[in-house]
Amino acid sequence: MTSSPRRACFAFAAAVAFLVACGTTEPGTPIAVPPAPSPAGTTTPHLPPSQVPPSPPPASSAPPATSPATPPVAGKVVVIDPGHNGGNSANPAEINKKVPAGRGQTKACNTTGTATNAGYTEHAFTWDVSVRVRELLAAKGIKVVMTRDDDTGVGPCVDKRAAIGNQSGAAAVVSIHADGSTSPGAHGFHIAYSAPPLNAAQGEPAKNLATALRDGLRTAGFATSTYIGTNGLSPRADLGGLNLSERPAALVECGNMRNADEAAVLSSPQGRQRYADAIAASIVEYLG
Ligand code: ZN
């Protein structure tokens, strides 16, 4: 934005409504009503209340007082958890060590993840989609915390990933994965959430988050899983990251990397943007 049109507007307009007429506000920014002009020497302070002139009525174009000053999701914290990591396969001792996984279980720290038949890895997919989701959420003013910083490291372990979500005070924690079923014809996405719940966040909040993600992906044209869960939702008791979460958490299995048709979508930047768009919109819907 340049300043000269704004100055022109100021020179032209004397009324409060000039802000609307000249269109100088940013999109989505509520129109601010400027204070009454008070150039030096023209104010009339110290009048008794009975002599204070009434304030001019607000311009009819001003928004109602109930208009939100910022989008309702701005400032909220969301943890995005890209599944696996690029260094996991080269560090088996580290990722195979047992860590607490909730419900009295222990599980491997992390796993390598799957890949398409052509060799496009799940960790690369989850990282790419997560970065796209982060960008979309940040544009809404949401504070995004990632459980890993790049796609070349090892881990972190599932218990550490859950702890990152818990310590951030996240309004939502979303893990992003893709599946690797070799069952003939198996395809479609599903959303996992912890069940039976181990704390209040794993109850209705987590199920609502999972449902929002399911609805968002379905609205975006993605098919629900033919082989896991029901109508795209999969309650699970065996996933450490979900078991250990004290924030509303859900895990998106975006599709089956071993299915040729889905592998083509999962492997393409355009396909990954579609997933990211749907996931980000679902999170915003849930938060809003
Ligand atoms: Zn995975």
PDB file of C-alpha atoms and ligand atoms in Angstrom:
ATOM      1  CA  MET A   1       0.000   0.000   0.000  1.00  0.00           C
ATOM      2  CA  THR A   2       1.296   3.508  -0.778  1.00  0.00           C
ATOM      3  CA  SER A   3       0.545   6.507   1.348  1.00  0.00           C
ATOM      4  CA  SER A   4      -0.480   9.063  -1.265  1.00  0.00           C
ATOM      5  CA  PRO A   5      -4.051   7.716  -1.881  1.00  0.00           C
ATOM      6  CA  ARG A   6      -4.546   7.701   1.837  1.00  0.00           C
ATOM      7  CA  ARG A   7      -3.443  11.334   2.098  1.00  0.00           C
ATOM      8  CA  ALA A   8      -5.751  12.226  -0.737  1.00  0.00           C
ATOM      9  CA  CYS A   9      -8.597  10.615   1.095  1.00  0.00           C
ATOM     10  CA  PHE A  10      -7.819  12.489   4.270  1.00  0.00           C
ATOM     11  CA  ALA A  11      -7.715  15.736   2.388  1.00  0.00           C
ATOM     12  CA  PHE A  12     -11.041  15.054   0.787  1.00  0.00           C
ATOM     13  CA  ALA A  13     -13.000  13.512   3.571  1.00  0.00           C
ATOM     14  CA  ALA A  14     -14.150  15.270   6.657  1.00  0.00           C
ATOM     15  CA  ALA A  15     -16.463  12.669   8.021  1.00  0.00           C
ATOM     16  CA  VAL A  16     -15.751   9.450   9.806  1.00  0.00           C
ATOM     17  CA  ALA A  17     -17.141   7.469   6.907  1.00  0.00           C
ATOM     18  CA  PHE A  18     -14.236   8.437   4.688  1.00  0.00           C
ATOM     19  CA  LEU A  19     -12.419   5.281   5.697  1.00  0.00           C
ATOM     20  CA  VAL A  20     -15.083   3.243   3.981  1.00  0.00           C
ATOM     21  CA  ALA A  21     -15.499   5.466   0.974  1.00  0.00           C
ATOM     22  CA  CYS A  22     -11.818   5.554   0.215  1.00  0.00           C
ATOM     23  CA  GLY A  23     -11.233   1.911   0.931  1.00  0.00           C
ATOM     24  CA  THR A  24      -8.003   2.418   2.786  1.00  0.00           C
ATOM     25  CA  THR A  25      -8.394  -0.382   5.254  1.00  0.00           C
ATOM     26  CA  GLU A  26      -6.729  -3.722   4.806  1.00  0.00           C
ATOM     27  CA  PRO A  27      -9.011  -6.608   3.851  1.00  0.00           C
ATOM     28  CA  GLY A  28     -10.441  -8.145   6.951  1.00  0.00           C
ATOM     29  CA  THR A  29      -9.393  -5.301   9.200  1.00  0.00           C
ATOM     30  CA  PRO A  30     -12.275  -3.766  11.113  1.00  0.00           C
ATOM     31  CA  ILE A  31     -12.812  -0.138  10.285  1.00  0.00           C
ATOM     32  CA  ALA A  32     -11.381   1.969  13.052  1.00  0.00           C
ATOM     33  CA  VAL A  33     -13.308   5.025  14.090  1.00  0.00           C
ATOM     34  CA  PRO A  34     -10.734   7.766  14.625  1.00  0.00           C
ATOM     35  CA  PRO A  35     -10.983   9.886  17.728  1.00  0.00           C
ATOM     36  CA  ALA A  36     -12.680  13.226  17.434  1.00  0.00           C
ATOM     37  CA  PRO A  37     -10.273  15.820  16.007  1.00  0.00           C
ATOM     38  CA  SER A  38      -8.528  17.806  18.684  1.00  0.00           C
ATOM     39  CA  PRO A  39      -5.984  20.130  17.117  1.00  0.00           C
ATOM     40  CA  ALA A  40      -4.063  22.232  19.562  1.00  0.00           C
ATOM     41  CA  GLY A  41      -6.082  25.103  21.052  1.00  0.00           C
ATOM     42  CA  THR A  42      -9.459  23.966  19.827  1.00  0.00           C
ATOM     43  CA  THR A  43     -10.487  21.618  22.574  1.00  0.00           C
ATOM     44  CA  THR A  44     -12.794  22.694  25.367  1.00  0.00           C
ATOM     45  CA  PRO A  45     -11.546  20.831  28.386  1.00  0.00           C
ATOM     46  CA  HIS A  46     -12.749  21.270  31.938  1.00  0.00           C
ATOM     47  CA  LEU A  47     -16.380  21.933  31.027  1.00  0.00           C
ATOM     48  CA  PRO A  48     -18.795  20.608  33.633  1.00  0.00           C
ATOM     49  CA  PRO A  49     -20.521  17.458  32.448  1.00  0.00           C
ATOM     50  CA  SER A  50     -23.750  19.316  31.688  1.00  0.00           C
ATOM     51  CA  GLN A  51     -21.953  21.558  29.188  1.00  0.00           C
ATOM     52  CA  VAL A  52     -19.899  18.958  27.435  1.00  0.00           C
ATOM     53  CA  PRO A  53     -21.224  18.733  23.909  1.00  0.00           C
ATOM     54  CA  PRO A  54     -22.561  15.315  23.093  1.00  0.00           C
ATOM     55  CA  SER A  55     -20.377  13.112  21.019  1.00  0.00           C
ATOM     56  CA  PRO A  56     -21.380  12.947  17.387  1.00  0.00           C
ATOM     57  CA  PRO A  57     -23.325   9.822  16.538  1.00  0.00           C
ATOM     58  CA  PRO A  58     -21.214   7.082  15.041  1.00  0.00           C
ATOM     59  CA  ALA A  59     -21.155   6.948  11.286  1.00  0.00           C
ATOM     60  CA  SER A  60     -23.803   4.653   9.947  1.00  0.00           C
ATOM     61  CA  SER A  61     -21.173   2.699   8.075  1.00  0.00           C
ATOM     62  CA  ALA A  62     -19.252   1.806  11.200  1.00  0.00           C
ATOM     63  CA  PRO A  63     -19.371  -1.896  12.044  1.00  0.00           C
ATOM     64  CA  PRO A  64     -21.469  -3.018  14.971  1.00  0.00           C
ATOM     65  CA  ALA A  65     -19.595  -3.163  18.248  1.00  0.00           C
ATOM     66  CA  THR A  66     -19.804  -6.936  18.187  1.00  0.00           C
ATOM     67  CA  SER A  67     -17.575  -7.278  15.097  1.00  0.00           C
ATOM     68  CA  PRO A  68     -14.518  -9.321  16.037  1.00  0.00           C
ATOM     69  CA  ALA A  69     -11.334  -7.284  16.047  1.00  0.00           C
ATOM     70  CA  THR A  70      -9.380 -10.276  14.773  1.00  0.00           C
ATOM     71  CA  PRO A  71     -10.248 -13.682  13.357  1.00  0.00           C
ATOM     72  CA  PRO A  72     -11.342 -15.911  16.232  1.00  0.00           C
ATOM     73  CA  VAL A  73      -8.546 -18.373  15.545  1.00  0.00           C
ATOM     74  CA  ALA A  74      -5.729 -15.797  15.629  1.00  0.00           C
ATOM     75  CA  GLY A  75      -3.304 -16.329  18.466  1.00  0.00           C
ATOM     76  CA  LYS A  76      -4.318 -19.915  19.103  1.00  0.00           C
ATOM     77  CA  VAL A  77      -1.591 -22.558  19.169  1.00  0.00           C
ATOM     78  CA  VAL A  78      -1.710 -25.585  16.883  1.00  0.00           C
ATOM     79  CA  VAL A  79       0.848 -28.369  16.917  1.00  0.00           C
ATOM     80  CA  ILE A  80       1.527 -30.039  13.588  1.00  0.00           C
ATOM     81  CA  ASP A  81       3.271 -33.391  13.899  1.00  0.00           C
ATOM     82  CA  PRO A  82       4.830 -34.621  10.644  1.00  0.00           C
ATOM     83  CA  GLY A  83       5.093 -38.400  10.946  1.00  0.00           C
ATOM     84  CA  HIS A  84       8.515 -40.130  11.016  1.00  0.00           C
ATOM     85  CA  ASN A  85      11.741 -38.403   9.930  1.00  0.00           C
ATOM     86  CA  GLY A  86      14.293 -38.633   7.160  1.00  0.00           C
ATOM     87  CA  GLY A  87      17.095 -39.873   9.386  1.00  0.00           C
ATOM     88  CA  ASN A  88      15.128 -42.664  11.055  1.00  0.00           C
ATOM     89  CA  SER A  89      16.052 -45.470   8.653  1.00  0.00           C
ATOM     90  CA  ALA A  90      19.772 -44.896   9.131  1.00  0.00           C
ATOM     91  CA  ASN A  91      19.499 -44.920  12.921  1.00  0.00           C
ATOM     92  CA  PRO A  92      17.660 -48.123  13.880  1.00  0.00           C
ATOM     93  CA  ALA A  93      19.113 -48.390  17.375  1.00  0.00           C
ATOM     94  CA  GLU A  94      17.863 -44.956  18.271  1.00  0.00           C
ATOM     95  CA  ILE A  95      14.390 -45.270  16.835  1.00  0.00           C
ATOM     96  CA  ASN A  96      13.830 -48.858  18.031  1.00  0.00           C
ATOM     97  CA  LYS A  97      14.409 -48.126  21.689  1.00  0.00           C
ATOM     98  CA  LYS A  98      11.264 -48.547  23.746  1.00  0.00           C
ATOM     99  CA  VAL A  99       9.439 -45.530  25.116  1.00  0.00           C
ATOM    100  CA  PRO A 100       6.203 -45.128  27.096  1.00  0.00           C
ATOM    101  CA  ALA A 101       3.190 -45.232  24.812  1.00  0.00           C
ATOM    102  CA  GLY A 102       0.313 -44.871  27.261  1.00  0.00           C
ATOM    103  CA  ARG A 103      -2.123 -47.419  28.685  1.00  0.00           C
ATOM    104  CA  GLY A 104       0.853 -49.211  30.250  1.00  0.00           C
ATOM    105  CA  GLN A 105       2.367 -49.962  26.871  1.00  0.00           C
ATOM    106  CA  THR A 106       5.823 -49.335  25.503  1.00  0.00           C
ATOM    107  CA  LYS A 107       6.512 -48.903  21.802  1.00  0.00           C
ATOM    108  CA  ALA A 108       9.414 -48.162  19.530  1.00  0.00           C
ATOM    109  CA  CYS A 109      10.572 -44.559  19.777  1.00  0.00           C
ATOM    110  CA  ASN A 110       9.625 -43.999  16.137  1.00  0.00           C
ATOM    111  CA  THR A 111       9.456 -45.869  12.832  1.00  0.00           C
ATOM    112  CA  THR A 112      10.708 -45.301   9.316  1.00  0.00           C
ATOM    113  CA  GLY A 113       7.251 -44.990   7.787  1.00  0.00           C
ATOM    114  CA  THR A 114       6.183 -46.351   4.442  1.00  0.00           C
ATOM    115  CA  ALA A 115       6.697 -45.291   0.819  1.00  0.00           C
ATOM    116  CA  THR A 116       5.067 -45.532  -2.569  1.00  0.00           C
ATOM    117  CA  ASN A 117       6.074 -48.387  -4.844  1.00  0.00           C
ATOM    118  CA  ALA A 118       8.152 -45.821  -6.737  1.00  0.00           C
ATOM    119  CA  GLY A 119      10.044 -44.930  -3.558  1.00  0.00           C
ATOM    120  CA  TYR A 120       8.487 -41.621  -2.530  1.00  0.00           C
ATOM    121  CA  THR A 121       8.767 -41.766   1.236  1.00  0.00           C
ATOM    122  CA  GLU A 122       6.129 -41.128   3.829  1.00  0.00           C
ATOM    123  CA  HIS A 123       8.462 -38.916   5.865  1.00  0.00           C
ATOM    124  CA  ALA A 124       8.985 -36.657   2.843  1.00  0.00           C
ATOM    125  CA  PHE A 125       5.236 -36.558   2.264  1.00  0.00           C
ATOM    126  CA  THR A 126       4.372 -35.726   5.868  1.00  0.00           C
ATOM    127  CA  TRP A 127       7.035 -33.029   6.043  1.00  0.00           C
ATOM    128  CA  ASP A 128       5.912 -31.389   2.812  1.00  0.00           C
ATOM    129  CA  VAL A 129       2.219 -31.394   3.734  1.00  0.00           C
ATOM    130  CA  SER A 130       3.003 -30.133   7.238  1.00  0.00           C
ATOM    131  CA  VAL A 131       4.988 -27.185   5.912  1.00  0.00           C
ATOM    132  CA  ARG A 132       2.090 -26.313   3.615  1.00  0.00           C
ATOM    133  CA  VAL A 133      -0.389 -26.568   6.507  1.00  0.00           C
ATOM    134  CA  ARG A 134       1.867 -24.409   8.678  1.00  0.00           C
ATOM    135  CA  GLU A 135       1.910 -21.711   6.029  1.00  0.00           C
ATOM    136  CA  LEU A 136      -1.878 -21.746   5.684  1.00  0.00           C
ATOM    137  CA  LEU A 137      -2.478 -21.602   9.434  1.00  0.00           C
ATOM    138  CA  ALA A 138       0.130 -18.907  10.023  1.00  0.00           C
ATOM    139  CA  ALA A 139      -1.678 -16.765   7.459  1.00  0.00           C
ATOM    140  CA  LYS A 140      -4.690 -16.889   9.808  1.00  0.00           C
ATOM    141  CA  GLY A 141      -2.614 -15.681  12.737  1.00  0.00           C
ATOM    142  CA  ILE A 142      -2.370 -19.139  14.270  1.00  0.00           C
ATOM    143  CA  LYS A 143       0.844 -19.982  16.124  1.00  0.00           C
ATOM    144  CA  VAL A 144       2.091 -23.246  14.684  1.00  0.00           C
ATOM    145  CA  VAL A 145       4.498 -25.495  16.571  1.00  0.00           C
ATOM    146  CA  MET A 146       6.100 -28.355  14.636  1.00  0.00           C
ATOM    147  CA  THR A 147       7.331 -31.507  16.377  1.00  0.00           C
ATOM    148  CA  ARG A 148      10.387 -31.597  14.120  1.00  0.00           C
ATOM    149  CA  ASP A 149      12.309 -28.852  12.373  1.00  0.00           C
ATOM    150  CA  ASP A 150      13.322 -30.557   9.134  1.00  0.00           C
ATOM    151  CA  ASP A 151      13.173 -33.843   7.267  1.00  0.00           C
ATOM    152  CA  THR A 152      16.747 -34.952   7.890  1.00  0.00           C
ATOM    153  CA  GLY A 153      16.780 -35.667  11.619  1.00  0.00           C
ATOM    154  CA  VAL A 154      15.987 -38.679  13.816  1.00  0.00           C
ATOM    155  CA  GLY A 155      12.724 -38.973  15.737  1.00  0.00           C
ATOM    156  CA  PRO A 156      11.638 -37.408  17.962  1.00  0.00           C
ATOM    157  CA  CYS A 157      10.152 -40.349  19.834  1.00  0.00           C
ATOM    158  CA  VAL A 158       6.382 -40.602  20.058  1.00  0.00           C
ATOM    159  CA  ASP A 159       6.383 -39.685  23.753  1.00  0.00           C
ATOM    160  CA  LYS A 160       8.454 -36.593  23.028  1.00  0.00           C
ATOM    161  CA  ARG A 161       6.074 -35.588  20.230  1.00  0.00           C
ATOM    162  CA  ALA A 162       3.138 -35.855  22.622  1.00  0.00           C
ATOM    163  CA  ALA A 163       5.026 -33.832  25.221  1.00  0.00           C
ATOM    164  CA  ILE A 164       5.600 -31.056  22.694  1.00  0.00           C
ATOM    165  CA  GLY A 165       1.865 -30.820  22.184  1.00  0.00           C
ATOM    166  CA  ASN A 166       1.135 -30.912  25.889  1.00  0.00           C
ATOM    167  CA  GLN A 167       3.717 -28.306  26.808  1.00  0.00           C
ATOM    168  CA  SER A 168       2.633 -25.913  24.072  1.00  0.00           C
ATOM    169  CA  GLY A 169      -0.901 -25.692  25.420  1.00  0.00           C
ATOM    170  CA  ALA A 170      -2.113 -26.431  21.910  1.00  0.00           C
ATOM    171  CA  ALA A 171      -5.751 -25.961  21.034  1.00  0.00           C
ATOM    172  CA  ALA A 172      -5.298 -28.819  18.565  1.00  0.00           C
ATOM    173  CA  VAL A 173      -2.601 -31.366  17.764  1.00  0.00           C
ATOM    174  CA  VAL A 174      -2.675 -32.905  14.297  1.00  0.00           C
ATOM    175  CA  SER A 175      -0.336 -35.693  13.251  1.00  0.00           C
ATOM    176  CA  ILE A 176       0.088 -36.184   9.523  1.00  0.00           C
ATOM    177  CA  HIS A 177       0.828 -39.580   8.016  1.00  0.00           C
ATOM    178  CA  ALA A 178       0.145 -41.754   5.000  1.00  0.00           C
ATOM    179  CA  ASP A 179      -0.505 -45.469   5.176  1.00  0.00           C
ATOM    180  CA  GLY A 180       1.112 -48.454   3.478  1.00  0.00           C
ATOM    181  CA  SER A 181      -1.474 -51.204   3.181  1.00  0.00           C
ATOM    182  CA  THR A 182      -0.804 -53.935   0.643  1.00  0.00           C
ATOM    183  CA  SER A 183      -4.368 -55.238   0.810  1.00  0.00           C
ATOM    184  CA  PRO A 184      -5.732 -55.312  -2.745  1.00  0.00           C
ATOM    185  CA  GLY A 185      -7.797 -52.234  -3.485  1.00  0.00           C
ATOM    186  CA  ALA A 186      -7.209 -50.679  -0.084  1.00  0.00           C
ATOM    187  CA  HIS A 187      -7.433 -46.919  -0.363  1.00  0.00           C
ATOM    188  CA  GLY A 188      -8.858 -43.784   1.204  1.00  0.00           C
ATOM    189  CA  PHE A 189      -8.056 -41.640   4.228  1.00  0.00           C
ATOM    190  CA  HIS A 190      -8.926 -42.149   7.854  1.00  0.00           C
ATOM    191  CA  ILE A 191      -8.585 -40.099  11.025  1.00  0.00           C
ATOM    192  CA  ALA A 192      -7.443 -41.804  14.227  1.00  0.00           C
ATOM    193  CA  TYR A 193      -8.166 -40.537  17.729  1.00  0.00           C
ATOM    194  CA  SER A 194      -7.583 -41.985  21.173  1.00  0.00           C
ATOM    195  CA  ALA A 195     -10.364 -44.190  22.487  1.00  0.00           C
ATOM    196  CA  PRO A 196     -11.425 -44.973  25.094  1.00  0.00           C
ATOM    197  CA  PRO A 197     -10.349 -41.532  26.260  1.00  0.00           C
ATOM    198  CA  LEU A 198      -7.732 -41.272  29.017  1.00  0.00           C
ATOM    199  CA  ASN A 199      -8.432 -37.627  29.874  1.00  0.00           C
ATOM    200  CA  ALA A 200     -10.922 -34.880  29.111  1.00  0.00           C
ATOM    201  CA  ALA A 201      -9.074 -33.652  26.010  1.00  0.00           C
ATOM    202  CA  GLN A 202      -9.257 -37.130  24.506  1.00  0.00           C
ATOM    203  CA  GLY A 203     -13.023 -37.210  24.877  1.00  0.00           C
ATOM    204  CA  GLU A 204     -15.322 -34.975  22.891  1.00  0.00           C
ATOM    205  CA  PRO A 205     -12.618 -32.418  21.931  1.00  0.00           C
ATOM    206  CA  ALA A 206     -10.455 -35.027  20.207  1.00  0.00           C
ATOM    207  CA  LYS A 207     -13.429 -36.681  18.556  1.00  0.00           C
ATOM    208  CA  ASN A 208     -14.680 -33.308  17.353  1.00  0.00           C
ATOM    209  CA  LEU A 209     -11.251 -32.536  15.902  1.00  0.00           C
ATOM    210  CA  ALA A 210     -11.160 -35.908  14.154  1.00  0.00           C
ATOM    211  CA  THR A 211     -14.657 -35.337  12.817  1.00  0.00           C
ATOM    212  CA  ALA A 212     -13.755 -31.863  11.540  1.00  0.00           C
ATOM    213  CA  LEU A 213     -10.764 -33.307   9.709  1.00  0.00           C
ATOM    214  CA  ARG A 214     -12.875 -36.131   8.283  1.00  0.00           C
ATOM    215  CA  ASP A 215     -15.523 -33.706   7.079  1.00  0.00           C
ATOM    216  CA  GLY A 216     -12.951 -31.329   5.612  1.00  0.00           C
ATOM    217  CA  LEU A 217     -11.125 -34.005   3.654  1.00  0.00           C
ATOM    218  CA  ARG A 218     -14.373 -35.462   2.412  1.00  0.00           C
ATOM    219  CA  THR A 219     -15.598 -32.018   1.342  1.00  0.00           C
ATOM    220  CA  ALA A 220     -12.324 -31.582  -0.558  1.00  0.00           C
ATOM    221  CA  GLY A 221     -13.114 -34.706  -2.551  1.00  0.00           C
ATOM    222  CA  PHE A 222     -11.001 -37.304  -0.769  1.00  0.00           C
ATOM    223  CA  ALA A 223     -12.537 -40.741  -0.262  1.00  0.00           C
ATOM    224  CA  THR A 224     -12.789 -42.324   3.178  1.00  0.00           C
ATOM    225  CA  SER A 225     -10.889 -45.509   3.877  1.00  0.00           C
ATOM    226  CA  THR A 226     -12.123 -48.791   2.465  1.00  0.00           C
ATOM    227  CA  TYR A 227     -10.091 -50.820   4.958  1.00  0.00           C
ATOM    228  CA  ILE A 228      -9.752 -49.079   8.338  1.00  0.00           C
ATOM    229  CA  GLY A 229     -12.340 -47.431  10.576  1.00  0.00           C
ATOM    230  CA  THR A 230     -15.900 -46.396   9.852  1.00  0.00           C
ATOM    231  CA  ASN A 231     -16.814 -43.433   7.689  1.00  0.00           C
ATOM    232  CA  GLY A 232     -13.223 -42.209   7.849  1.00  0.00           C
ATOM    233  CA  LEU A 233     -12.960 -42.295  11.657  1.00  0.00           C
ATOM    234  CA  SER A 234     -10.832 -44.787  13.545  1.00  0.00           C
ATOM    235  CA  PRO A 235     -10.863 -44.899  17.376  1.00  0.00           C
ATOM    236  CA  ARG A 236      -7.533 -46.365  18.539  1.00  0.00           C
ATOM    237  CA  ALA A 237      -5.998 -47.437  21.839  1.00  0.00           C
ATOM    238  CA  ASP A 238      -2.552 -48.378  20.503  1.00  0.00           C
ATOM    239  CA  LEU A 239      -1.084 -45.122  19.182  1.00  0.00           C
ATOM    240  CA  GLY A 240       1.390 -43.676  21.659  1.00  0.00           C
ATOM    241  CA  GLY A 241       1.206 -40.083  20.511  1.00  0.00           C
ATOM    242  CA  LEU A 242      -2.562 -40.041  20.878  1.00  0.00           C
ATOM    243  CA  ASN A 243      -2.582 -41.982  24.155  1.00  0.00           C
ATOM    244  CA  LEU A 244      -0.143 -39.566  25.749  1.00  0.00           C
ATOM    245  CA  SER A 245      -1.798 -36.392  24.505  1.00  0.00           C
ATOM    246  CA  GLU A 246      -3.381 -34.074  27.040  1.00  0.00           C
ATOM    247  CA  ARG A 247      -4.594 -31.779  24.275  1.00  0.00           C
ATOM    248  CA  PRO A 248      -7.243 -32.512  21.593  1.00  0.00           C
ATOM    249  CA  ALA A 249      -5.307 -34.674  19.136  1.00  0.00           C
ATOM    250  CA  ALA A 250      -5.995 -36.556  15.929  1.00  0.00           C
ATOM    251  CA  LEU A 251      -3.874 -38.400  13.394  1.00  0.00           C
ATOM    252  CA  VAL A 252      -4.576 -38.115   9.677  1.00  0.00           C
ATOM    253  CA  GLU A 253      -3.689 -41.063   7.479  1.00  0.00           C
ATOM    254  CA  CYS A 254      -4.049 -39.171   4.225  1.00  0.00           C
ATOM    255  CA  GLY A 255      -4.175 -42.167   1.938  1.00  0.00           C
ATOM    256  CA  ASN A 256      -2.561 -45.463   1.031  1.00  0.00           C
ATOM    257  CA  MET A 257       0.871 -44.975  -0.541  1.00  0.00           C
ATOM    258  CA  ARG A 258       0.760 -48.539  -1.894  1.00  0.00           C
ATOM    259  CA  ASN A 259      -2.375 -47.836  -3.921  1.00  0.00           C
ATOM    260  CA  ALA A 260      -1.385 -46.685  -7.403  1.00  0.00           C
ATOM    261  CA  ASP A 261      -4.110 -44.078  -7.803  1.00  0.00           C
ATOM    262  CA  GLU A 262      -3.542 -42.548  -4.373  1.00  0.00           C
ATOM    263  CA  ALA A 263       0.225 -42.743  -4.736  1.00  0.00           C
ATOM    264  CA  ALA A 264      -0.069 -40.472  -7.747  1.00  0.00           C
ATOM    265  CA  VAL A 265      -1.921 -37.857  -5.699  1.00  0.00           C
ATOM    266  CA  LEU A 266       0.308 -38.219  -2.638  1.00  0.00           C
ATOM    267  CA  SER A 267       3.431 -37.874  -4.798  1.00  0.00           C
ATOM    268  CA  SER A 268       2.403 -34.714  -6.617  1.00  0.00           C
ATOM    269  CA  PRO A 269       2.856 -31.190  -5.247  1.00  0.00           C
ATOM    270  CA  GLN A 270      -0.660 -30.360  -6.399  1.00  0.00           C
ATOM    271  CA  GLY A 271      -2.047 -33.337  -4.520  1.00  0.00           C
ATOM    272  CA  ARG A 272      -0.159 -32.435  -1.371  1.00  0.00           C
ATOM    273  CA  GLN A 273      -1.478 -28.886  -1.570  1.00  0.00           C
ATOM    274  CA  ARG A 274      -5.003 -30.299  -1.771  1.00  0.00           C
ATOM    275  CA  TYR A 275      -4.383 -32.298   1.399  1.00  0.00           C
ATOM    276  CA  ALA A 276      -2.863 -29.273   3.110  1.00  0.00           C
ATOM    277  CA  ASP A 277      -5.726 -27.012   2.098  1.00  0.00           C
ATOM    278  CA  ALA A 278      -8.282 -29.482   3.445  1.00  0.00           C
ATOM    279  CA  ILE A 279      -6.400 -30.139   6.690  1.00  0.00           C
ATOM    280  CA  ALA A 280      -5.804 -26.452   7.392  1.00  0.00           C
ATOM    281  CA  ALA A 281      -9.421 -25.555   6.646  1.00  0.00           C
ATOM    282  CA  SER A 282     -10.575 -28.341   8.952  1.00  0.00           C
ATOM    283  CA  ILE A 283      -8.373 -27.102  11.778  1.00  0.00           C
ATOM    284  CA  VAL A 284      -9.668 -23.553  11.349  1.00  0.00           C
ATOM    285  CA  GLU A 285     -13.221 -24.884  11.347  1.00  0.00           C
ATOM    286  CA  TYR A 286     -12.541 -26.803  14.562  1.00  0.00           C
ATOM    287  CA  LEU A 287     -10.885 -23.838  16.277  1.00  0.00           C
ATOM    288  CA  GLY A 288     -13.520 -21.371  15.171  1.00  0.00           C
TER     289      GLY A 288
HETATM  290 ZN    ZN B   1       3.167 -43.040   9.385  1.00  0.00          ZN
END
